[in-house]
CSV table of C-alpha atoms and ligand atoms in Angstrom, one decimal:
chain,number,residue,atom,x,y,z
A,1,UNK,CA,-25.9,17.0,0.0
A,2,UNK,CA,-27.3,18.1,-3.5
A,3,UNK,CA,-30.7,17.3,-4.9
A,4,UNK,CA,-28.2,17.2,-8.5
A,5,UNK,CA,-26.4,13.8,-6.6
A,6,UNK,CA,-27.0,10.7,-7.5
A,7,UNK,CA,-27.4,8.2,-4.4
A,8,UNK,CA,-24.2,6.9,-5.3
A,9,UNK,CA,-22.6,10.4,-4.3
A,10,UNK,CA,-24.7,10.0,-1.3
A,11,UNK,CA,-23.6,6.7,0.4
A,12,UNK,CA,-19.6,7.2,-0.2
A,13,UNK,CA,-17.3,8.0,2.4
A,14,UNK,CA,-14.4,9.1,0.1
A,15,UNK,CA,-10.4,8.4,1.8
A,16,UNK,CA,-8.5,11.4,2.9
A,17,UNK,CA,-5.2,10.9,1.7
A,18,UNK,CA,-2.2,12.1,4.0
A,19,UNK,CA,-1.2,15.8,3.8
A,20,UNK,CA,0.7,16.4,0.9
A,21,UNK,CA,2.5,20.0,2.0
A,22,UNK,CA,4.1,21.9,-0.3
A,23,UNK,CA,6.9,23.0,2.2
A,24,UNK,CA,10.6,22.0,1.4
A,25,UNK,CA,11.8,22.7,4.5
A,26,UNK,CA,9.7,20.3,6.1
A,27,UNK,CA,10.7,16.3,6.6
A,28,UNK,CA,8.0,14.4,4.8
A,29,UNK,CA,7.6,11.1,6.4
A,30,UNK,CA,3.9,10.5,6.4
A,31,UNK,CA,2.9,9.0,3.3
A,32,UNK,CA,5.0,6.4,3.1
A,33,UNK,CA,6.8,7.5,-0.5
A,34,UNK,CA,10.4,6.3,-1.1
A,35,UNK,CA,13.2,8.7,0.1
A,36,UNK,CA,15.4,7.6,-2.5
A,37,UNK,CA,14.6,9.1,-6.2
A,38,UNK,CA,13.8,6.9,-9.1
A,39,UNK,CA,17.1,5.7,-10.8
A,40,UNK,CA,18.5,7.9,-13.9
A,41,UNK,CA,17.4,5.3,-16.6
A,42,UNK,CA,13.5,5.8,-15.6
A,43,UNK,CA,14.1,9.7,-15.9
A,44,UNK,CA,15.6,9.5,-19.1
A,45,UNK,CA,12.9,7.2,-20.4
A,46,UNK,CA,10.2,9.2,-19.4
A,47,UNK,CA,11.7,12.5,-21.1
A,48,UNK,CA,13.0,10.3,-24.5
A,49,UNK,CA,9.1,9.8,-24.7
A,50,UNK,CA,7.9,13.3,-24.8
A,51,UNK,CA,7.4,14.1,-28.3
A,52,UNK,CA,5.0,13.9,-31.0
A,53,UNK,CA,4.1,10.6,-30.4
A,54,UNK,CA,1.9,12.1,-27.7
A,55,UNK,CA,-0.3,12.8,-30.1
A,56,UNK,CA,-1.7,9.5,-30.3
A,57,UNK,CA,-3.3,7.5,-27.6
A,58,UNK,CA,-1.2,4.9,-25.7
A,59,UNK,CA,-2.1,1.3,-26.2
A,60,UNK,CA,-5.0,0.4,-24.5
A,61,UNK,CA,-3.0,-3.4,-23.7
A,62,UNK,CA,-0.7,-2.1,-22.1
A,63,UNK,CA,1.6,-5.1,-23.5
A,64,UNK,CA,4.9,-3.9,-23.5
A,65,UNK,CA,4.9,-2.8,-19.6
A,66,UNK,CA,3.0,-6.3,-18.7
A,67,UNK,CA,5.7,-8.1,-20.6
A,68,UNK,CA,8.5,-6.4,-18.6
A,69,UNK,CA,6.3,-6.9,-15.5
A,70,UNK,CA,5.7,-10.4,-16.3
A,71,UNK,CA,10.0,-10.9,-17.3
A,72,UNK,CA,10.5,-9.2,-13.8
A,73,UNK,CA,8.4,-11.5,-11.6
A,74,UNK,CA,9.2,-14.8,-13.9
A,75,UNK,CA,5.1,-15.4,-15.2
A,76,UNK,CA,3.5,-14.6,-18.5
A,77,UNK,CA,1.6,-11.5,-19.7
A,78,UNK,CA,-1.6,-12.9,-19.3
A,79,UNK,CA,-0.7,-13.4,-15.7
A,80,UNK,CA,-0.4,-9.2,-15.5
A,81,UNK,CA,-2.9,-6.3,-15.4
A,82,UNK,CA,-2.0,-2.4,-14.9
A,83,UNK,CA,-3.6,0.1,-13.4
A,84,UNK,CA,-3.0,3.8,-12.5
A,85,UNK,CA,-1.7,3.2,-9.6
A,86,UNK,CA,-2.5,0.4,-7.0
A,87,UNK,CA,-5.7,2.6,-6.0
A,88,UNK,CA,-7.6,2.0,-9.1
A,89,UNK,CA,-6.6,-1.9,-9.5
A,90,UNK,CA,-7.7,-2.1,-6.1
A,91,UNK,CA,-10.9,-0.5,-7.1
A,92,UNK,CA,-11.4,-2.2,-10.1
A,93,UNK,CA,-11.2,-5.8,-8.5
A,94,UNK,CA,-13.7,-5.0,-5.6
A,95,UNK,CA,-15.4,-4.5,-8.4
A,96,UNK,CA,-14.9,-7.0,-10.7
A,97,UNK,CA,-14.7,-9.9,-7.8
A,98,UNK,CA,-16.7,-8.8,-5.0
A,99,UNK,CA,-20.6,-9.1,-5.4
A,100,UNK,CA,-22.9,-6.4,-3.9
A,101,UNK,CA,-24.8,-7.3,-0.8
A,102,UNK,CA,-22.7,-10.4,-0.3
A,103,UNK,CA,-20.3,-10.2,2.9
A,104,UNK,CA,-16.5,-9.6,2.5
A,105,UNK,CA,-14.0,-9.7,5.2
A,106,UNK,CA,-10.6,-7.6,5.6
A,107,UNK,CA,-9.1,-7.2,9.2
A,108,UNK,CA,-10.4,-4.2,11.1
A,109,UNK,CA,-6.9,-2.6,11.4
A,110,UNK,CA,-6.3,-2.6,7.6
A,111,UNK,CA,-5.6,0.1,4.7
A,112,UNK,CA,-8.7,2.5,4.7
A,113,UNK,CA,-9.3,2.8,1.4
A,114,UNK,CA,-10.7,-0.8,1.4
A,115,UNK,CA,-14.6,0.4,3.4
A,116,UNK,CA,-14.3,3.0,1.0
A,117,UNK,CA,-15.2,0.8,-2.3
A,118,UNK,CA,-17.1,-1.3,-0.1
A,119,UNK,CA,-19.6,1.9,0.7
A,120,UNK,CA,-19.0,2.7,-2.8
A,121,UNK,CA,-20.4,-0.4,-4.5
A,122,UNK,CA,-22.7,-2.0,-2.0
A,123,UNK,CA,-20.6,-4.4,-0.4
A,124,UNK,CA,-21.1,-5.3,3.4
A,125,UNK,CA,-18.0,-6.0,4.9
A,126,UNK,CA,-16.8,-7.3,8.0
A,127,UNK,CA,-13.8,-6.2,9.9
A,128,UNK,CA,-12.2,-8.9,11.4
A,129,UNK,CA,-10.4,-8.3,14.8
A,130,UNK,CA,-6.4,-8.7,14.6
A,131,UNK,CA,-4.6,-10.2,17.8
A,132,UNK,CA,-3.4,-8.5,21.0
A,133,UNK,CA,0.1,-7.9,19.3
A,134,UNK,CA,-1.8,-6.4,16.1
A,135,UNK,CA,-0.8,-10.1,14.3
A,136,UNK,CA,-3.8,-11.2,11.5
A,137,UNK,CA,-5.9,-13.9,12.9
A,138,UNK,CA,-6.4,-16.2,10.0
A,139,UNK,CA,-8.7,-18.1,11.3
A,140,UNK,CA,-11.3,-15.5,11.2
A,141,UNK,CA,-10.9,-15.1,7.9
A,142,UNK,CA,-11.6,-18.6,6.7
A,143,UNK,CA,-14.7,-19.2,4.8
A,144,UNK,CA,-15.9,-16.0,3.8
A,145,UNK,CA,-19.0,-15.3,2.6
A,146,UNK,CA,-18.0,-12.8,-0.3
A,147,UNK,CA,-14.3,-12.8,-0.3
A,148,UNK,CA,-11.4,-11.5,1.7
A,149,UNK,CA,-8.9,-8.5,1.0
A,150,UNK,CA,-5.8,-7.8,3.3
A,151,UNK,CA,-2.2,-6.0,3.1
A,152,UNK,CA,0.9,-8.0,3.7
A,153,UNK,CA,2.6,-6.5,5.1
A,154,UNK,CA,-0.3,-5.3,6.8
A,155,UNK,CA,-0.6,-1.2,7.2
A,156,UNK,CA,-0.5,1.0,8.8
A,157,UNK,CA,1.2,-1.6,11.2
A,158,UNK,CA,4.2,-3.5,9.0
A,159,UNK,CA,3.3,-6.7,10.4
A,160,UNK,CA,4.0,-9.4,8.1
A,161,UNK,CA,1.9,-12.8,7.7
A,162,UNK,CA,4.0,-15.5,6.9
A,163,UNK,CA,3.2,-17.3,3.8
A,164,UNK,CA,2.5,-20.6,4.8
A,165,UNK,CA,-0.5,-18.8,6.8
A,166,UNK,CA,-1.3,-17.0,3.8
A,167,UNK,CA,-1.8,-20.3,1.7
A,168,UNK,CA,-3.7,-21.4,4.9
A,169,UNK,CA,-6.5,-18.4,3.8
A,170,UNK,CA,-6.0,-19.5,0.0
A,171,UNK,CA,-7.2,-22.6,1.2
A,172,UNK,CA,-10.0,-22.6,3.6
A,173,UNK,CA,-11.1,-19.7,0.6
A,174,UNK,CA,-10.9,-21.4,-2.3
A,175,UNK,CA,-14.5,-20.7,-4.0
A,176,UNK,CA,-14.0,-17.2,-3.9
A,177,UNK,CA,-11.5,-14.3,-4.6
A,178,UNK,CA,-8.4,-13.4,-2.1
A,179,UNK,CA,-6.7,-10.1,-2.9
A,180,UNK,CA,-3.5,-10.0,-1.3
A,181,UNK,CA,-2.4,-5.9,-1.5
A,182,UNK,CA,1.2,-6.1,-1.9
A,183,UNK,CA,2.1,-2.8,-1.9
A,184,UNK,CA,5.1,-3.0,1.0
A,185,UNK,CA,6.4,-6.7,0.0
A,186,UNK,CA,9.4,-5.6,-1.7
A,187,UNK,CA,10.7,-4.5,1.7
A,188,UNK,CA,9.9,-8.1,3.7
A,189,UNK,CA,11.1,-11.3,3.5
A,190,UNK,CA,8.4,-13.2,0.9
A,191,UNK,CA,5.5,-12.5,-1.5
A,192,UNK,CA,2.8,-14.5,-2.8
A,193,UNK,CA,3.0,-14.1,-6.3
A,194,UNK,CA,4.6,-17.4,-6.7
A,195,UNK,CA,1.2,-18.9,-5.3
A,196,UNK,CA,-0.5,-18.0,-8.2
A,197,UNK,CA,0.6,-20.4,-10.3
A,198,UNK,CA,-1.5,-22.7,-7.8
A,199,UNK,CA,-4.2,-21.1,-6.7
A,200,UNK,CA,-6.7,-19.3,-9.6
A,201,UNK,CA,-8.9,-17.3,-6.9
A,202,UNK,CA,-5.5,-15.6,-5.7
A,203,UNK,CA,-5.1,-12.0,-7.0
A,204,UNK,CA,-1.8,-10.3,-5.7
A,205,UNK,CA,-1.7,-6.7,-6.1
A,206,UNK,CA,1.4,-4.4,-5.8
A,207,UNK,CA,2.9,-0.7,-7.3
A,208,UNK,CA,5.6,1.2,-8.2
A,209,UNK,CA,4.9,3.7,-5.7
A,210,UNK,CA,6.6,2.4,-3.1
A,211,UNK,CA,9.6,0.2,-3.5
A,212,UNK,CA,10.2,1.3,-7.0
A,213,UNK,CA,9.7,5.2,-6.3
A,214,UNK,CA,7.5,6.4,-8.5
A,215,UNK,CA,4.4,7.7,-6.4
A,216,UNK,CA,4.2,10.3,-8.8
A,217,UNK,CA,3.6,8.5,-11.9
A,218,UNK,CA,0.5,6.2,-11.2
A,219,UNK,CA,1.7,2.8,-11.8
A,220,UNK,CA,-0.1,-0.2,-10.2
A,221,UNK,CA,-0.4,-3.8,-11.3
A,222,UNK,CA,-2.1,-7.0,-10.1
A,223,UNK,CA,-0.4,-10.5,-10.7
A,224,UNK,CA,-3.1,-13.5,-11.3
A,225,UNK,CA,-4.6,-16.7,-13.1
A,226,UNK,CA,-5.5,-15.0,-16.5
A,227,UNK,CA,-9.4,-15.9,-15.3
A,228,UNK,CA,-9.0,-12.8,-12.9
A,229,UNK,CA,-7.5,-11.4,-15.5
A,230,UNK,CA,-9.8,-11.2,-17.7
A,231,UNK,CA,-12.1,-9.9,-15.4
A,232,UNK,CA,-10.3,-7.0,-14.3
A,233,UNK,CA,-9.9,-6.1,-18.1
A,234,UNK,CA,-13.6,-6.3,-18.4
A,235,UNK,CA,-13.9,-4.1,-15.7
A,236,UNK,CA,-11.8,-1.6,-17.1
A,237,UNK,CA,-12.6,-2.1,-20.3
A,238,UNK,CA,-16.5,-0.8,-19.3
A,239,UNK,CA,-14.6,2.5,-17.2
A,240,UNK,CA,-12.0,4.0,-19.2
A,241,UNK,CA,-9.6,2.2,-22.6
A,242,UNK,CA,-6.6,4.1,-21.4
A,243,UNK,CA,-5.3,4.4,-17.7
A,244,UNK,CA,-1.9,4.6,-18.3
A,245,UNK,CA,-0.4,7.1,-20.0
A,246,UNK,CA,2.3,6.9,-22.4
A,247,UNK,CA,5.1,8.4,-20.2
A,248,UNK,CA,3.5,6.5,-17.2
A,249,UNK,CA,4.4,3.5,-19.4
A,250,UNK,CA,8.3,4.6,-20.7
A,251,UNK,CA,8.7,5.3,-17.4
A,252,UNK,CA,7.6,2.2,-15.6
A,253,UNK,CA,9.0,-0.1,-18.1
A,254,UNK,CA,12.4,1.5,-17.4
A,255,UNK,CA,11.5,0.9,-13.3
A,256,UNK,CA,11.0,-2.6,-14.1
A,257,UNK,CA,14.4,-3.2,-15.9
A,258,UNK,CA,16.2,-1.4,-13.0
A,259,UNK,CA,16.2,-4.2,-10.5
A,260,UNK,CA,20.1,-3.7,-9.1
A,261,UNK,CA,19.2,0.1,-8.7
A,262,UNK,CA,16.3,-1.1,-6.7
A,263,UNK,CA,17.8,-3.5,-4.9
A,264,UNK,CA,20.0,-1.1,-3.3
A,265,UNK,CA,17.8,1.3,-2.2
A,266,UNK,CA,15.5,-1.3,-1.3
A,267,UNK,CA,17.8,-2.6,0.9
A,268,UNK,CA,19.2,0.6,2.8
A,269,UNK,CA,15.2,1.4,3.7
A,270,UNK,CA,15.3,-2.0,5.3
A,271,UNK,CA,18.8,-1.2,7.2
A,272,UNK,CA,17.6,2.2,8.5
A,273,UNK,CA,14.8,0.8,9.6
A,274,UNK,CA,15.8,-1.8,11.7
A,275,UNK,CA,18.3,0.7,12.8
A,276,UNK,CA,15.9,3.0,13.7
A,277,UNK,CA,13.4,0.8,15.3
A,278,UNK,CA,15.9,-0.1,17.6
A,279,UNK,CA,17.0,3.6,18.7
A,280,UNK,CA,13.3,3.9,19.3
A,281,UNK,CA,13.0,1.0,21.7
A,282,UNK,CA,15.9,2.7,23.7
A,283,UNK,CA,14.0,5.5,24.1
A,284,UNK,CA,11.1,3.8,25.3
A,285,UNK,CA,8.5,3.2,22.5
A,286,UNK,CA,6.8,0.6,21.7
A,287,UNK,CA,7.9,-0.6,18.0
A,288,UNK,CA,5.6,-2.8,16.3
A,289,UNK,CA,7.3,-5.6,14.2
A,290,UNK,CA,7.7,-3.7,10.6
A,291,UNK,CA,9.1,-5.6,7.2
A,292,UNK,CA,7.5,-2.5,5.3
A,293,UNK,CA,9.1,1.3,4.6
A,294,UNK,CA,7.5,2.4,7.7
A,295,UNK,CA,7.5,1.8,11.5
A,296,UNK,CA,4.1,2.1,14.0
A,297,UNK,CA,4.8,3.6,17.3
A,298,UNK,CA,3.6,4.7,20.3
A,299,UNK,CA,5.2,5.3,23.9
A,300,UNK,CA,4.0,5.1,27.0
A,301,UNK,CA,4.4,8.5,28.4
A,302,UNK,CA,2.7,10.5,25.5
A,303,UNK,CA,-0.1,10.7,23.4
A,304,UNK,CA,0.4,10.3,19.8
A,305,UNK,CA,-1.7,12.7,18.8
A,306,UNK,CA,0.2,14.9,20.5
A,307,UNK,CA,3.5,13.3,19.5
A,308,UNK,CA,2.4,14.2,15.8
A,309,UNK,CA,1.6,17.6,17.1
A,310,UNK,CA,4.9,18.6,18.2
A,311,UNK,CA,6.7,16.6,15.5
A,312,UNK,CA,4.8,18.9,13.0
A,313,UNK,CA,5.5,22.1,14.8
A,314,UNK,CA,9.2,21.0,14.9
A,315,UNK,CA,9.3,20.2,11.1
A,316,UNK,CA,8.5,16.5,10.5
A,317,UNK,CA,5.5,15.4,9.3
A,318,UNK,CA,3.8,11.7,10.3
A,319,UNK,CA,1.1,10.4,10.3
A,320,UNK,CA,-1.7,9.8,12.9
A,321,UNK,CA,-4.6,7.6,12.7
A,322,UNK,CA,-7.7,8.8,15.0
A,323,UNK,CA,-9.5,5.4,15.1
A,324,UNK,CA,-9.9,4.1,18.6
A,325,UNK,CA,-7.6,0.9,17.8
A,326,UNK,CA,-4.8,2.5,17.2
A,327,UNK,CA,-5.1,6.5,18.3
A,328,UNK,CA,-2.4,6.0,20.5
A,329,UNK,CA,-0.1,5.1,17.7
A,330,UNK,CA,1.6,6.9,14.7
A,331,UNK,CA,3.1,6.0,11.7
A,332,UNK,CA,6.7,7.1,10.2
A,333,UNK,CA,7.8,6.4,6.9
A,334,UNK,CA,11.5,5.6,7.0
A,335,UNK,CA,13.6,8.4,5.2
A,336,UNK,CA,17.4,8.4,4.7
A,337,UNK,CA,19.6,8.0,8.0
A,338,UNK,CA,20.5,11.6,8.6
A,339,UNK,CA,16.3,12.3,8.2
A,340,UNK,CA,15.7,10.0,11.3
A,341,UNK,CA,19.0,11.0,13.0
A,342,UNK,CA,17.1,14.7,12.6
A,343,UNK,CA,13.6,12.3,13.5
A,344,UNK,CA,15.4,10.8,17.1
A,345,UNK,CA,17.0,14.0,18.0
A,346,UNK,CA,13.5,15.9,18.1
A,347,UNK,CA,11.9,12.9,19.5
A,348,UNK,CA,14.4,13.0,22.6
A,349,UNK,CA,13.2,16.8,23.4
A,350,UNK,CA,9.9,16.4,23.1
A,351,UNK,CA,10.2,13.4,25.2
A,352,UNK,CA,12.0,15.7,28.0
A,353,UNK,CA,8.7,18.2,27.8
A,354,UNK,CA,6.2,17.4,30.1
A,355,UNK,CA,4.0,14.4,30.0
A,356,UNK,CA,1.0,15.1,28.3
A,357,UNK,CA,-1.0,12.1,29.8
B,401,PLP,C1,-1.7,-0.8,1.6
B,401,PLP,C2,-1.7,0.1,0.5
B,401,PLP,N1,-2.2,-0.3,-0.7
B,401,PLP,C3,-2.3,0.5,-1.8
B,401,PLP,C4,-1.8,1.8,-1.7
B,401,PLP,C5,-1.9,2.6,-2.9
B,401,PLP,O1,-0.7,2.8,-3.6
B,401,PLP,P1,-0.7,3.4,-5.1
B,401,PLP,O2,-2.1,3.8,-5.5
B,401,PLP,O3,0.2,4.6,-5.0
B,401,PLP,O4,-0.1,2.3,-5.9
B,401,PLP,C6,-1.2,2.2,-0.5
B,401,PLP,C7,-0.6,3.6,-0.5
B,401,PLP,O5,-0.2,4.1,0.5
B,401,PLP,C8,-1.2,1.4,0.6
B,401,PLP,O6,-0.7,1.8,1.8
């Protein structure tokens, strides 16, 4: 607390973002980045626009990126807004859609950024409780109050909600706004974005930090009617002209033009980790349904948080969650083959250790 803070300062709860360790000897699977480097072509575009041109400001339109975005998911530019990074478009649209001291639900196993920008601008929320098997109930999210915000796949559990259930929400929702947070889709089996061409309240939001790579260079977009659109620009428009830098642009541009490259690596995550959720089973853990680049886990005879422990002290870094939900589970971020071969052989010892129960 500071007299100097405003009471803004004082009612926010800010997110604690996973360790990022320095450490190269270490196996980093706990912040769900892709294991597979960005594709030669995004490299070279980023370095081609270093140069004088960084004298001048970027374009505060951002239209050559939302064209590619828009050529890459078959809509039109006005259908596209970019951010720095999903973070900030998530931000801006809680913002720009969600209406201070007016009720907004999201389920109460869900990304926790999202009680963060509620704290942060007034918004009461309630957290809607997922099924036995962690599965959304959409039910409980019908007629909402305020509005309704949820990952698909859902995270930190994978679990996907198929899309007829997601129109179902669209539906029993249609006076207000439905952000759908996209970030994992390109690693399940359907999206929403083609749903947007019916449904003006949807507002689908997904990145290049994940699928496409580039965690590093802060590139998120969101995918709606150009209504929501145009409020999101409004929004950012009233915060800062110019959130995307001009390599962030060069760079991303390339990313969307590199769909076979992405396929690819896209498409050995998604091998490993059905691989690897398997081998887990074997061993006696309890592997929830994933169509996203990471797995949620826990096993009977031992207690996550010492699972994540012992994984740390033996090199690999995960993640661990200490809400009561889901304290008994942790999350992995799939990394190449020989990573989770390294991931199930540690596993197996620690297993053998005494019970810590
Ligand atoms: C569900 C979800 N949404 C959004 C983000 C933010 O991604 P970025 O800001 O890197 O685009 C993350 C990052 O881990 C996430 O897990």
């Amino acid at each position: 607390m500071s007299k100097y803070w405003s009471s803004i300062v004082n009612r926010t709860d800010p997110y604690v973002p996973g360790e990022q360790i320095n450490d190269s000897s270490l196996i980093k699977l706990n912040t769900n980045e892709n294991t597979y480097p960005p594709p030669e072509s995004v490299i070279k575009a980023i370095q081609d626009e270093i140069g004088e041109s960084l004298k001048l400001y970027p374009s505060p339109t951002v239209d050559e990126l939302r064209e590619a975005i828009a050529k890459a998911y078959d809509v039109r530019k006005e259908n596209i807004f970019v951010g720095n990074g999903s973070d900030e478009v998530l931000a801006f649209s809680f913002m720009a859609f969600f209406e201070p001291g007016v009720t907004i639900r999201f389920p109460a196993i869900t990304y926790s950024f999202y009680t963060v920008y509620a704290k942060l601008f007034n918004i009461p929320y309630e957290e809607v409780r997922l099924n036995q098997d962690f599965t959304l109930n959409t039910h409980s999210l019908f007629h909402s109050e305020g509005g309704v915000i949820f990952p698909n796949p859902n995270a930190p559990t994978g679990i996907l909600l198929p899309i007829e259930q997601v129109e179902e929400v669209l539906l029993h929702n249609q006076e207000k706004v439905v952000i759908i947070d996209e970030a994992y889709s390109d690693f399940a089996k359907e999206s929403a974005v083609p749903l947007i061409q019916k449904y003006p309240n949807l507002l689908v939001i997904q990145t290049t930090s994940k699928s496409r790579s580039l965690a590093g260079l802060r590139v998120g977009y969101a995918i709606g009617s150009p209504e929501l659109i145009e409020g999101l620009n409004k929004i950012k428009n009233s915060f800062n002209s110019y959130t995307i830098d001009r390599l962030a642009m060069a760079g991303a541009i390339a990313a969307m033009n590199a769909d076979s490259y992405y396929k690819k690596t896209t498409a050995k995550v998604i091998e490993t980790r059905e691989w690897l959720s398997e081998e887990l089973s074997q061993l006696g853990f309890h592997v929830l349904p994933s169509q996203a680049n990471f797995i949620f886990i826990s096993h009977p005879n031992k207690k996550a948080k010492s699972l994540y422990a012992q994984l740390k002290e033996n090199g690999i870094l995960v993640r661990h969650f200490s809400k009561a939900a889901i304290e008994n589970f942790i999350r992995i971020t799939i990394g190449t083959k020989q990573d989770m071969i390294t991931l199930l052989e540690r596993l197996k010892i620690i297993l053998k250790e005494k019970s810590t129960w």
